[in-house]
Tab-separated table of C-alpha atoms in Angstrom:
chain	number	residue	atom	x	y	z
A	1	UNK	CA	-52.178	67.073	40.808
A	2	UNK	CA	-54.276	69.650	38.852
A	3	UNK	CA	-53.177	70.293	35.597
A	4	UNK	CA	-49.913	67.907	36.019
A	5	UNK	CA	-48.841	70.403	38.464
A	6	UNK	CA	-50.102	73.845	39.933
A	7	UNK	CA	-46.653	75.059	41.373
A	8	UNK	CA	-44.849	73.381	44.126
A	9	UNK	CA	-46.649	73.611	47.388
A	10	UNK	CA	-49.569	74.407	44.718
A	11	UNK	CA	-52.061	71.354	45.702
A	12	UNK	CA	-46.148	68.997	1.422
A	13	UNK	CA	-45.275	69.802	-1.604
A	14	UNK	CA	-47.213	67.594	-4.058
A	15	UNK	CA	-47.361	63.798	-3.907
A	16	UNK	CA	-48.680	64.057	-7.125
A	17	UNK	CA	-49.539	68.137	-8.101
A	18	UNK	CA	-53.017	67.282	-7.062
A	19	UNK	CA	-51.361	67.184	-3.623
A	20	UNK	CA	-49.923	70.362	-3.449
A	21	UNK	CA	-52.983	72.065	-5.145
A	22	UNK	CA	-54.947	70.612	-2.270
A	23	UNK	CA	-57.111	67.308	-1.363
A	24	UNK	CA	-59.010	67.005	-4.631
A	25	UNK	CA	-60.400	70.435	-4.048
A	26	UNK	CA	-60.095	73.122	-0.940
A	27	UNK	CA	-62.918	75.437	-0.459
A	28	UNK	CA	-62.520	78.891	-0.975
A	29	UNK	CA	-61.229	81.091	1.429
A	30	UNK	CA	-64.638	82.142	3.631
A	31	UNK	CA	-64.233	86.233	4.278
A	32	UNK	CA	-66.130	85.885	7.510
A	33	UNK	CA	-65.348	86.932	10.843
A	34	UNK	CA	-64.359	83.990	13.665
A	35	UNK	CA	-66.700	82.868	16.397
A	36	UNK	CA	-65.821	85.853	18.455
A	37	UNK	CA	-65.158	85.498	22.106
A	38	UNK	CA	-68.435	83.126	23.347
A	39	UNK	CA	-67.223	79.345	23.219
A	40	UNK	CA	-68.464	76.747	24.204
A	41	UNK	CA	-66.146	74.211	25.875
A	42	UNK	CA	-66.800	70.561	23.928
A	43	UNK	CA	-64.310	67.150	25.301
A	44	UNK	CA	-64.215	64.564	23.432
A	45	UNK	CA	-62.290	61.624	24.144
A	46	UNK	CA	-61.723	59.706	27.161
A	47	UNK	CA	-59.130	62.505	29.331
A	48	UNK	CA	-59.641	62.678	33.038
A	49	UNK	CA	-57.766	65.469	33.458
A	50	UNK	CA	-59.342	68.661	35.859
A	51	UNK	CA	-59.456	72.214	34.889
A	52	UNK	CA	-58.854	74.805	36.912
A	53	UNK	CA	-61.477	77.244	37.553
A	54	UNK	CA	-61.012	80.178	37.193
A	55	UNK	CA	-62.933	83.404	37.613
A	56	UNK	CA	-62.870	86.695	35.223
A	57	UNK	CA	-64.882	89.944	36.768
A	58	UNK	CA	-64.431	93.180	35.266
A	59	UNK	CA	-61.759	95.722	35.610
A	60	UNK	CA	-61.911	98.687	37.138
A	61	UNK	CA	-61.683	101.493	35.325
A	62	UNK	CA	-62.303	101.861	31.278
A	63	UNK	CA	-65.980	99.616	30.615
A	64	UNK	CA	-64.745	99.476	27.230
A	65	UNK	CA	-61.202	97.850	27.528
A	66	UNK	CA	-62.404	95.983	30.331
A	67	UNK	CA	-65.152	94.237	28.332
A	68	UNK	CA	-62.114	93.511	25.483
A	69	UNK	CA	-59.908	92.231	28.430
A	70	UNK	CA	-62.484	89.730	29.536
A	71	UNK	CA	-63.133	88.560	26.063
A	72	UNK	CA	-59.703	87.860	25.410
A	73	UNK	CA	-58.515	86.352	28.647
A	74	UNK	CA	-61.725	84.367	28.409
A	75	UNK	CA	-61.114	83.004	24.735
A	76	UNK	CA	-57.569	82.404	25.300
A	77	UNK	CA	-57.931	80.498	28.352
A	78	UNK	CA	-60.890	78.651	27.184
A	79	UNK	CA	-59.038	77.687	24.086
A	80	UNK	CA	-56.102	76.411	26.360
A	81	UNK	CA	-57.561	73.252	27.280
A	82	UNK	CA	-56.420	74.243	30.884
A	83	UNK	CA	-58.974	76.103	32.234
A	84	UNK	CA	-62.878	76.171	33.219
A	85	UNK	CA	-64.008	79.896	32.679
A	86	UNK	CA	-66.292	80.839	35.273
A	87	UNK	CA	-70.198	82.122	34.188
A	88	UNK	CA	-69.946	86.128	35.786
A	89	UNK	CA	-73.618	85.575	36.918
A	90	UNK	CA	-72.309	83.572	39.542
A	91	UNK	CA	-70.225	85.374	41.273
A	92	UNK	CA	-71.046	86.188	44.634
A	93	UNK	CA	-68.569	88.760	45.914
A	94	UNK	CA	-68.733	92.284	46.427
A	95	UNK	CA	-67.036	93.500	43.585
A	96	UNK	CA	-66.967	97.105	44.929
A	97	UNK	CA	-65.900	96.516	48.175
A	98	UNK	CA	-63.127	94.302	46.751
A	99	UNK	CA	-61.608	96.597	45.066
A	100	UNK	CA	-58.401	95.359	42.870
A	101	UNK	CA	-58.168	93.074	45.712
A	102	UNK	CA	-59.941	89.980	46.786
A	103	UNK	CA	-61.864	88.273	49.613
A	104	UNK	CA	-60.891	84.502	49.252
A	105	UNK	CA	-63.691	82.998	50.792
A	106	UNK	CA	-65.891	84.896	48.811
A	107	UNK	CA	-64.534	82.839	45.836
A	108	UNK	CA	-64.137	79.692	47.058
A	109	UNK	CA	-67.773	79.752	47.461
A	110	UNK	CA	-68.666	79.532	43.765
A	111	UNK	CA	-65.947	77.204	43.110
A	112	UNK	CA	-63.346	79.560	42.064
A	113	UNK	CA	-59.862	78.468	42.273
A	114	UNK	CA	-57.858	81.496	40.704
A	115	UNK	CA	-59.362	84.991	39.951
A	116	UNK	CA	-58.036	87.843	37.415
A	117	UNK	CA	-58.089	91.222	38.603
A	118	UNK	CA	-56.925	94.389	37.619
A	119	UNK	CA	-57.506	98.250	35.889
A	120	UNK	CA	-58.006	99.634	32.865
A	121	UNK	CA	-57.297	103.180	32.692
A	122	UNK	CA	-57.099	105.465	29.291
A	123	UNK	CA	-53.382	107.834	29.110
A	124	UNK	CA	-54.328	110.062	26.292
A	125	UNK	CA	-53.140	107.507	23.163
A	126	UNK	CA	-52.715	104.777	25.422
A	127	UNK	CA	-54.026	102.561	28.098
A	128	UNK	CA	-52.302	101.380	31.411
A	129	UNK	CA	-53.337	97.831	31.948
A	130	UNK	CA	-52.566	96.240	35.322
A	131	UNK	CA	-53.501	91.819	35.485
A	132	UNK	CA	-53.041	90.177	38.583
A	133	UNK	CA	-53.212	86.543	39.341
A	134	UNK	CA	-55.058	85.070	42.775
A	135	UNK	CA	-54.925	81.510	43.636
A	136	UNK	CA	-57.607	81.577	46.201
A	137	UNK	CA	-56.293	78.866	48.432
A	138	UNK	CA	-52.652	80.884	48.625
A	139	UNK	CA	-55.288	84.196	50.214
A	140	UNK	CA	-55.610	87.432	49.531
A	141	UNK	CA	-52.445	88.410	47.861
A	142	UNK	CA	-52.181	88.271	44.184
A	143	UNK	CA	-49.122	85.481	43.323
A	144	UNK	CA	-48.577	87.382	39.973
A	145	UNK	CA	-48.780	91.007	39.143
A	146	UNK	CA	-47.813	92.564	35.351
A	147	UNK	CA	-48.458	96.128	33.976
A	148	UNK	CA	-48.746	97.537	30.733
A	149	UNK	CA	-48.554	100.966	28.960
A	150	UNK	CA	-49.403	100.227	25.492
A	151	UNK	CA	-51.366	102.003	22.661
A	152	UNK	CA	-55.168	101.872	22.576
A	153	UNK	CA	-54.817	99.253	20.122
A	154	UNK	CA	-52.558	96.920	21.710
A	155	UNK	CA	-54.849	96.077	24.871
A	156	UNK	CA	-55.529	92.255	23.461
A	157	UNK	CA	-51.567	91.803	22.643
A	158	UNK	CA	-50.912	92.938	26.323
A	159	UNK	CA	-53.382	90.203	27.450
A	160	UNK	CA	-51.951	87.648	25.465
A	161	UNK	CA	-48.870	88.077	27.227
A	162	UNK	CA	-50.069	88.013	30.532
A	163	UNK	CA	-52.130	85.098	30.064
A	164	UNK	CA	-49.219	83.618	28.888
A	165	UNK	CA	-47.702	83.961	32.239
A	166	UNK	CA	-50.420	82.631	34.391
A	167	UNK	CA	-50.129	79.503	32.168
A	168	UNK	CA	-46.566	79.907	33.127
A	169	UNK	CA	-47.115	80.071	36.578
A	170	UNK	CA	-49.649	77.273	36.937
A	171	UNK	CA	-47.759	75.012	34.480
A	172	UNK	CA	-43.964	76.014	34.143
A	173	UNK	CA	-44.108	76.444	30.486
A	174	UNK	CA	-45.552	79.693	29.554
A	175	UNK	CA	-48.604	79.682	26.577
A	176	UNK	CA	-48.881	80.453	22.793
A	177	UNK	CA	-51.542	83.281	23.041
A	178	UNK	CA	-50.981	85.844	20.842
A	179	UNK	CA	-49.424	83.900	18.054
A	180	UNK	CA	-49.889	83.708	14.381
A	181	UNK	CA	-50.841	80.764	12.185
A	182	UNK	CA	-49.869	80.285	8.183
A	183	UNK	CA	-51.660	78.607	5.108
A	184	UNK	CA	-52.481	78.451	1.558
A	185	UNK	CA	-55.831	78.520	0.712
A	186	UNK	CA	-58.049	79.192	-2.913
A	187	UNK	CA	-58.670	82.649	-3.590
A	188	UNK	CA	-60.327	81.846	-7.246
A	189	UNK	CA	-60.055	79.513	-10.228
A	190	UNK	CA	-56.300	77.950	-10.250
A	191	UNK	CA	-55.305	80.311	-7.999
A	192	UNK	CA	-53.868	80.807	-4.424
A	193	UNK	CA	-53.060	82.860	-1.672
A	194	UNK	CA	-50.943	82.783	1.738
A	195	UNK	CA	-52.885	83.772	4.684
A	196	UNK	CA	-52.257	84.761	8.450
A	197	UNK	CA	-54.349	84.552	11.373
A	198	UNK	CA	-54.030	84.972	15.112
A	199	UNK	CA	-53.612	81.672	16.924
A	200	UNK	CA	-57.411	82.823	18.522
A	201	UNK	CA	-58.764	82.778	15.110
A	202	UNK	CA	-59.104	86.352	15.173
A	203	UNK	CA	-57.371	88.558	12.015
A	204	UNK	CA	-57.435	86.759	9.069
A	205	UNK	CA	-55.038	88.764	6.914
A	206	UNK	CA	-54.001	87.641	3.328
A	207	UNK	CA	-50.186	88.153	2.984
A	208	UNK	CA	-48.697	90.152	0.109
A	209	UNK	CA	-47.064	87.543	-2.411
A	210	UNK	CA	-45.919	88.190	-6.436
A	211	UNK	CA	-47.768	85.248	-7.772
A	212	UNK	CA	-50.883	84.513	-8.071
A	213	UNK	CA	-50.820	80.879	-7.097
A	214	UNK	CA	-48.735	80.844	-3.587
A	215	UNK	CA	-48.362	77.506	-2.129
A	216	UNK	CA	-46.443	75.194	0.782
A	217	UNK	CA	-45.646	78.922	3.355
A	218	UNK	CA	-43.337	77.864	5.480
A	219	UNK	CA	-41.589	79.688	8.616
A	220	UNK	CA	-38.341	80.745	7.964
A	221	UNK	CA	-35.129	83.408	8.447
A	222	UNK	CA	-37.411	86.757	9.158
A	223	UNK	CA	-40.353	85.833	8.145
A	224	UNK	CA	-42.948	83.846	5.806
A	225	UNK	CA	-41.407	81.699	2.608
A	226	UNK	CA	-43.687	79.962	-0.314
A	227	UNK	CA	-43.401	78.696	-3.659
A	228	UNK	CA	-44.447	80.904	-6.145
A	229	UNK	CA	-45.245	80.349	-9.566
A	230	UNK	CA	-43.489	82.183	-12.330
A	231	UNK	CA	-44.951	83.242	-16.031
A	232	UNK	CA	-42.638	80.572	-17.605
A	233	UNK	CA	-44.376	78.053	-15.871
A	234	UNK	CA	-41.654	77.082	-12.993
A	235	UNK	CA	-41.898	77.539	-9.233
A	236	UNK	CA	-39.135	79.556	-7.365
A	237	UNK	CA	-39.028	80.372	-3.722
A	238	UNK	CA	-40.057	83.526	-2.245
A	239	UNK	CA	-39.909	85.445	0.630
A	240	UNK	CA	-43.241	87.842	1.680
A	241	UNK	CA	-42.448	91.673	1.570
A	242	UNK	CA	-39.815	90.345	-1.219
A	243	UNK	CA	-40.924	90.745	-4.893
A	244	UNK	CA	-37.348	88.421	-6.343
A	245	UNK	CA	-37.128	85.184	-5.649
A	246	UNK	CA	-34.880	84.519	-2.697
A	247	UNK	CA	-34.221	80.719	-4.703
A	248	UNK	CA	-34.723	79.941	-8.173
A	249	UNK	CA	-33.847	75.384	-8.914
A	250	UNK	CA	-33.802	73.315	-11.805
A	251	UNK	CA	-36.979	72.107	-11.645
A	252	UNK	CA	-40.301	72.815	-9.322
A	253	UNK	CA	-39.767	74.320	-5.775
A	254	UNK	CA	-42.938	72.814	-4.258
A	255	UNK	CA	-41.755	73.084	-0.791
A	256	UNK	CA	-39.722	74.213	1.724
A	257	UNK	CA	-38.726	73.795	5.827
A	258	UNK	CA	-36.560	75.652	8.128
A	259	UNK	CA	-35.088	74.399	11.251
A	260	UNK	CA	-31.726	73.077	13.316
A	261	UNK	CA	-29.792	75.846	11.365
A	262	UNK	CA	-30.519	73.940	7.702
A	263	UNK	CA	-33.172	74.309	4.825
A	264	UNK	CA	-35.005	71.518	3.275
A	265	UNK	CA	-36.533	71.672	0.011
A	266	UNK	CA	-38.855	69.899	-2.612
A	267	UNK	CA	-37.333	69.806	-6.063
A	268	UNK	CA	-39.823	68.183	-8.418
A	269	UNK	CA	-38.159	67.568	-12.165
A	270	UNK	CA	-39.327	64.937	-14.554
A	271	UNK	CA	-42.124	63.199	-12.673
A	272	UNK	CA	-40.170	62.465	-9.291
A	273	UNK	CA	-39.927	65.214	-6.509
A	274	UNK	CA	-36.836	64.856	-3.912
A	275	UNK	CA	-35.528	66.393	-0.883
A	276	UNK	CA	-32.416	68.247	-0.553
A	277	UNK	CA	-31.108	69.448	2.305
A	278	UNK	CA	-28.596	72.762	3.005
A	279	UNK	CA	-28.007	75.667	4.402
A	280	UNK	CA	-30.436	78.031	5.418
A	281	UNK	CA	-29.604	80.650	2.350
A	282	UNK	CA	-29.872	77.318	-0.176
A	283	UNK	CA	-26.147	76.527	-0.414
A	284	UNK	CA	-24.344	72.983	-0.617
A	285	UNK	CA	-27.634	71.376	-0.733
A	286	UNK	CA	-27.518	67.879	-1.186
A	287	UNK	CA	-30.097	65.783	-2.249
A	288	UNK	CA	-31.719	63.143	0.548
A	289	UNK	CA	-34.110	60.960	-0.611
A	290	UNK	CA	-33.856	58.857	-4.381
A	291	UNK	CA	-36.701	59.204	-6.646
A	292	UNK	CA	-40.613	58.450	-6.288
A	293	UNK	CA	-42.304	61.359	-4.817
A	294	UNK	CA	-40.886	62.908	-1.536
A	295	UNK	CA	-42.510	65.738	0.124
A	296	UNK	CA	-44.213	67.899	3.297
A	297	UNK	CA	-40.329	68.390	5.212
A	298	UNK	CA	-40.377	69.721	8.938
A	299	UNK	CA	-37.967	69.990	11.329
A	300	UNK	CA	-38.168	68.453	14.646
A	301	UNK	CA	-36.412	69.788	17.744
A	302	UNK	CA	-33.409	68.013	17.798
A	303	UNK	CA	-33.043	68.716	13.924
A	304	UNK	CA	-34.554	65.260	12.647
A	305	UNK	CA	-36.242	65.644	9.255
A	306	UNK	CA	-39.963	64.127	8.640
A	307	UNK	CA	-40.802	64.160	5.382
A	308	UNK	CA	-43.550	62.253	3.001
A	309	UNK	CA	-42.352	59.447	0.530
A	310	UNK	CA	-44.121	56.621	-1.553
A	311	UNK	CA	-40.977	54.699	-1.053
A	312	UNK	CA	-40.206	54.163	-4.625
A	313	UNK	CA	-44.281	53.364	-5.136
A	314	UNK	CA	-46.029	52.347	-2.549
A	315	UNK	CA	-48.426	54.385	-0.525
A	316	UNK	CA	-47.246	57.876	1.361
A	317	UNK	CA	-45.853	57.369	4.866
A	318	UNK	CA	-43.967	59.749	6.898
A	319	UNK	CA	-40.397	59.037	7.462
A	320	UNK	CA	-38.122	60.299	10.199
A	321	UNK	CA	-34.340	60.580	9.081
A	322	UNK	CA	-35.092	57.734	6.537
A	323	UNK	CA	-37.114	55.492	8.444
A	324	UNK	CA	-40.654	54.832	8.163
A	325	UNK	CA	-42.642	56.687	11.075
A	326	UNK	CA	-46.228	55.879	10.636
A	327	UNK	CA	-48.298	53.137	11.327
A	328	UNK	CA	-52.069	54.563	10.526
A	329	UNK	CA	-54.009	55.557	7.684
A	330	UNK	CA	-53.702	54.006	4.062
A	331	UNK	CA	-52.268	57.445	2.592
A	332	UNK	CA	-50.382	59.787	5.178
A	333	UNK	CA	-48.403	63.204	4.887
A	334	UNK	CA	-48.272	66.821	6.491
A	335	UNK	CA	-46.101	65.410	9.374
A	336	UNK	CA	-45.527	68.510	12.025
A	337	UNK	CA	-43.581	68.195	15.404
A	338	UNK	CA	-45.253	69.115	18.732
A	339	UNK	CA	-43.491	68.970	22.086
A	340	UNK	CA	-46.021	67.238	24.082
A	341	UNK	CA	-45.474	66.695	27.693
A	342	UNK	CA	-44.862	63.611	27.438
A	343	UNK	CA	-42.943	63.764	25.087
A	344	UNK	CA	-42.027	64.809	21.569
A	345	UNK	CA	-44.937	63.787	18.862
A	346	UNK	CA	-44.871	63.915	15.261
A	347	UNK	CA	-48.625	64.539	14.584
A	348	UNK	CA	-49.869	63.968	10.935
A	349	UNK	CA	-52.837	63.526	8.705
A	350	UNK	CA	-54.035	60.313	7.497
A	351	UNK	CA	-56.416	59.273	5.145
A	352	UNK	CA	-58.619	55.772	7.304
A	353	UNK	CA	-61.527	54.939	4.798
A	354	UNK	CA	-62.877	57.630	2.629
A	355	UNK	CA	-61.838	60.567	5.469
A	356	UNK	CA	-58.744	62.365	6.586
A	357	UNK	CA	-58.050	62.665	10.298
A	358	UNK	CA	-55.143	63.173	12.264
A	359	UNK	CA	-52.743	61.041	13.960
A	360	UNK	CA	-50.271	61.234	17.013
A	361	UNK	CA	-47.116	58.985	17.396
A	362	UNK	CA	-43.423	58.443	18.737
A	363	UNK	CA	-41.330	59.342	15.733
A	364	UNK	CA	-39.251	56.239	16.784
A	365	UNK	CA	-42.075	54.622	17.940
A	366	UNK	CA	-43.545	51.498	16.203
A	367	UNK	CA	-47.748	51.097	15.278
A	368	UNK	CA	-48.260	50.700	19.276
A	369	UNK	CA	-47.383	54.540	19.792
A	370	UNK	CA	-49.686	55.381	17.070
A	371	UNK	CA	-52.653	57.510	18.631
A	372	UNK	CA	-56.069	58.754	16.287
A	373	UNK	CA	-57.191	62.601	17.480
A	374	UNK	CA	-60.094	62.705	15.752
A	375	UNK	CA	-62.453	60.357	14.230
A	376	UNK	CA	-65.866	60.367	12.502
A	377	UNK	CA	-65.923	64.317	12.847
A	378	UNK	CA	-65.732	64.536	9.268
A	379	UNK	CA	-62.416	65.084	7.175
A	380	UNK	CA	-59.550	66.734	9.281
A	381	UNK	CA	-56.160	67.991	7.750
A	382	UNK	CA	-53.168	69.809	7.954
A	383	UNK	CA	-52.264	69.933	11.678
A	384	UNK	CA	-49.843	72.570	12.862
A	385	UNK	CA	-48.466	72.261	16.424
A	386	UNK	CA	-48.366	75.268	19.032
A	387	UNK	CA	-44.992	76.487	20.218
A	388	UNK	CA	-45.916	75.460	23.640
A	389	UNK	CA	-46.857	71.936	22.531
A	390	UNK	CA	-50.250	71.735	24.235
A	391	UNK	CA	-52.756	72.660	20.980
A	392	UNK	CA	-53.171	71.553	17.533
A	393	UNK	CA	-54.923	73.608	14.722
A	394	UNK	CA	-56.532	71.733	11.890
A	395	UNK	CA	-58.591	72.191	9.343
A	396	UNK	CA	-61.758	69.869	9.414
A	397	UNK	CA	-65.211	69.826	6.981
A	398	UNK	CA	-67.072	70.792	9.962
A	399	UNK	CA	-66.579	74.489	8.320
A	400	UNK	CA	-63.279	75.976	9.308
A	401	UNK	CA	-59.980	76.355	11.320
A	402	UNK	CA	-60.232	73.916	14.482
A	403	UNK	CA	-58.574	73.959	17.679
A	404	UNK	CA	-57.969	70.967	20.194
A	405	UNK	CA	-55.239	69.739	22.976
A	406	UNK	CA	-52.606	67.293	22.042
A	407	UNK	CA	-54.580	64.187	23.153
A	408	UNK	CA	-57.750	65.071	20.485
A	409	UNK	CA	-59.886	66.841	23.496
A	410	UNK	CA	-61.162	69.906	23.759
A	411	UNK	CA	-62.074	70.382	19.487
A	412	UNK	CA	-63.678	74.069	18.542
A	413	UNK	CA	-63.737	75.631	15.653
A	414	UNK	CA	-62.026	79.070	15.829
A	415	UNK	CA	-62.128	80.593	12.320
A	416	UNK	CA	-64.465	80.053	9.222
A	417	UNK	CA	-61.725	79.900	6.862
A	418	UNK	CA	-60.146	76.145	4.940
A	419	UNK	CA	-56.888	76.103	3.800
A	420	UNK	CA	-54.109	73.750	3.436
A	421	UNK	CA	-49.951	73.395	4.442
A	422	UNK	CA	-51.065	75.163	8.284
A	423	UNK	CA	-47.880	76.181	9.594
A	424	UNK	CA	-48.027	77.504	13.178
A	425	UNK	CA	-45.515	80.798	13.658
């Protein structure tokens, strides 16, 4: 059924410093703006699955807001994976006649399955929005209806939200528009800087830290952690909007990962770098792994812990709990957990050849589970996994921040920034 679905009766750290400074060497942070709101919709791999079509004519009301509503609901849905965005210059109905309603067959005749509708109207310092949702084969009445009084400048937050419901509706499990992505990334000779941008690739913001070289953010207890390097040469852990370290270690924080009600951290101290694990304020920590070099921690749902070791001194795998997870790749690490449909995935990058790319698998799973996103598309790193499962961000070499669906399809590039340790909020 379309999209799995459509509603019943619907038919880190370092591995060696050079590790944590980034892969050989990260390009600077580019200061340019993202693609904006025009993408173009590029599959790769072998998926069969349908979109649904859907069409976006303008409000009524405000030409202004309605031309930012269409850009966003068009971006976000595009950038889904779910949906096929209809071209406006096809649309055959009578948009005036219409109204904020909608004549079904009118639709169905340029393929449209679902239309967005609504108003746009300016309230002094604020705009009422109102979004509603037609599936054209249910008629003429919308099957969702939201509306929002917000301030001038939070018309695109509003539409995140609601397009987060319509994914809700069709799917069960509501989106990840309108959230906010983490990384480090080079803002000049041996230094660093933690970064923020929406999960659209629009806002890159750099994030206020007290050291100049700010690595491994991580999400945490109220906000944004890092390791932050002090004048005497050692690495504490701080919090953003926080000028004193919230953790100070004997040895290197390099890292750090918040989830099941715990905190894991990277100690490094005399040449090895281990895990300990503890509460969320760094009390009774106790130390997990045994020597070599153990990094890049996450948290998976059910509170397993992925990390990075050489094992003593062979090549970097990701572990789950202790055992070895991965399968792929000659030199692996950055393991993140996504919630895939069918399943939970620990997604990773993995160096095959002289590239990086990134890899799917069962974290219990053996080499057979093992799945390869991308492949000759250049070098591809640091994957971060949306809330909602269904999208990974990367970084690739193709020139920026890339977006694609958990099975490798659907690849754009959303933002011309490169970074490293991509942490989605």
């Amino acid at each position: 059924m379309r999209l799995g679905l459509l509603r019943r009766g619907l038919g880190q750290g370092l591995l060696g410093l050079a590790a944590l400074t980034g892969l050989a060497s990260v390009p600077a942070i580019a200061q340019t703006p993202s693609e904006g709101a025009a993408t173009t919709v590029v599959v790769s791999g072998g998926g069969n699955r349908s979109l649904f079509k859907i069409a976006l004519p303008k409000l009524l009301g405000d030409d202004a807001t309605s031309a930012s509503v269409v850009a966003t609901e068009s971006r976000d849905l595009t950038l889904s994976s779910l949906f096929q965005v209809l071209d406006p210059a096809s649309f055959t109905a009578n948009l005036a006649a219409e109204g904020s309603g909608i004549d079904p067959a009118s639709w169905r005749n340029v393929g449209a399955e679902g239309v967005v509708k609504g108003s746009a109207f300016p309230r002094g310092s604020t705009v009422h929005l109102e979004l509603n949702l037609f599936v054209v084969s249910r008629g003429a009445d919308a099957v969702l209806k939201k509306s929002y009084d917000v301030p001038v400048g939070g018309v695109r937050g509003a539409v995140h939200q609601f397009d987060n419901e319509v994914v809700k509706w069709l799917t069960g499990t509501a989106g990840s528009f309108g959230t906010d992505l983490v990384f480090s990334a080079t803002t000049g000779r041996g230094q660093k800087g933690i970064f923020e941008v929406g999960s659209d690739g629009e806002g890159v913001t750099r994030l206020q830290t007290v050291s100049n070289v700010a690595l491994a953010p991580a999400i945490g207890p109220g906000g944004v952690y890092y390791s932050g390097g002090l004048p005497d040469g050692r690495y504490a852990l701080f919090k953003v909007g926080n000028p004193v370290a919230v953790l100070q270690q004997a040895g290197l924080i390099f890292g750090v990962a918040f989830g099941a009600g715990k905190m894991a951290l990277v100690v490094s101290q005399g040449g090895q770098s281990d895990i300990y694990v503890g509460n969320p304020d760094g009390t009774a920590m106790s130390k997990i792994t045994q020597g070599g070099l153990n990094t890049h921690p996450a948290f998976g749902p059910a509170g397993q812990l992925a990390y990075v070791s050489n094992g003593g001194g062979g090549n970097p795998q990701i572990y789950v709990d202790g055992k070895r997870a991965s399968w792929s790749g000659t030199y692996n690490m950055a393991p993140t957990w996504c919630n895939d449909p069918e399943g939970t995935k620990l997604v990773y990058m993995g160096r095959a050849g002289a590239t990086w790319d990134i890899f799917s698998g069962d974290p219990g799973g053996g080499q057979a589970s093992m799945k390869r996103l991308t492949q000759d598309q250049g070098s591809n790193t640091y994957p971060a996994c949306s809330p909602d499962g269904r999208s990974v961000a990367f970084f690739s070499s193709r020139g920026g921040l890339y977006l694609m669906n958990n099975q490798g399809q659907n690849q754009q590039k959303i933002a011309s920034v490169n970074g490293e340790s991509l942490r989605w909020q």
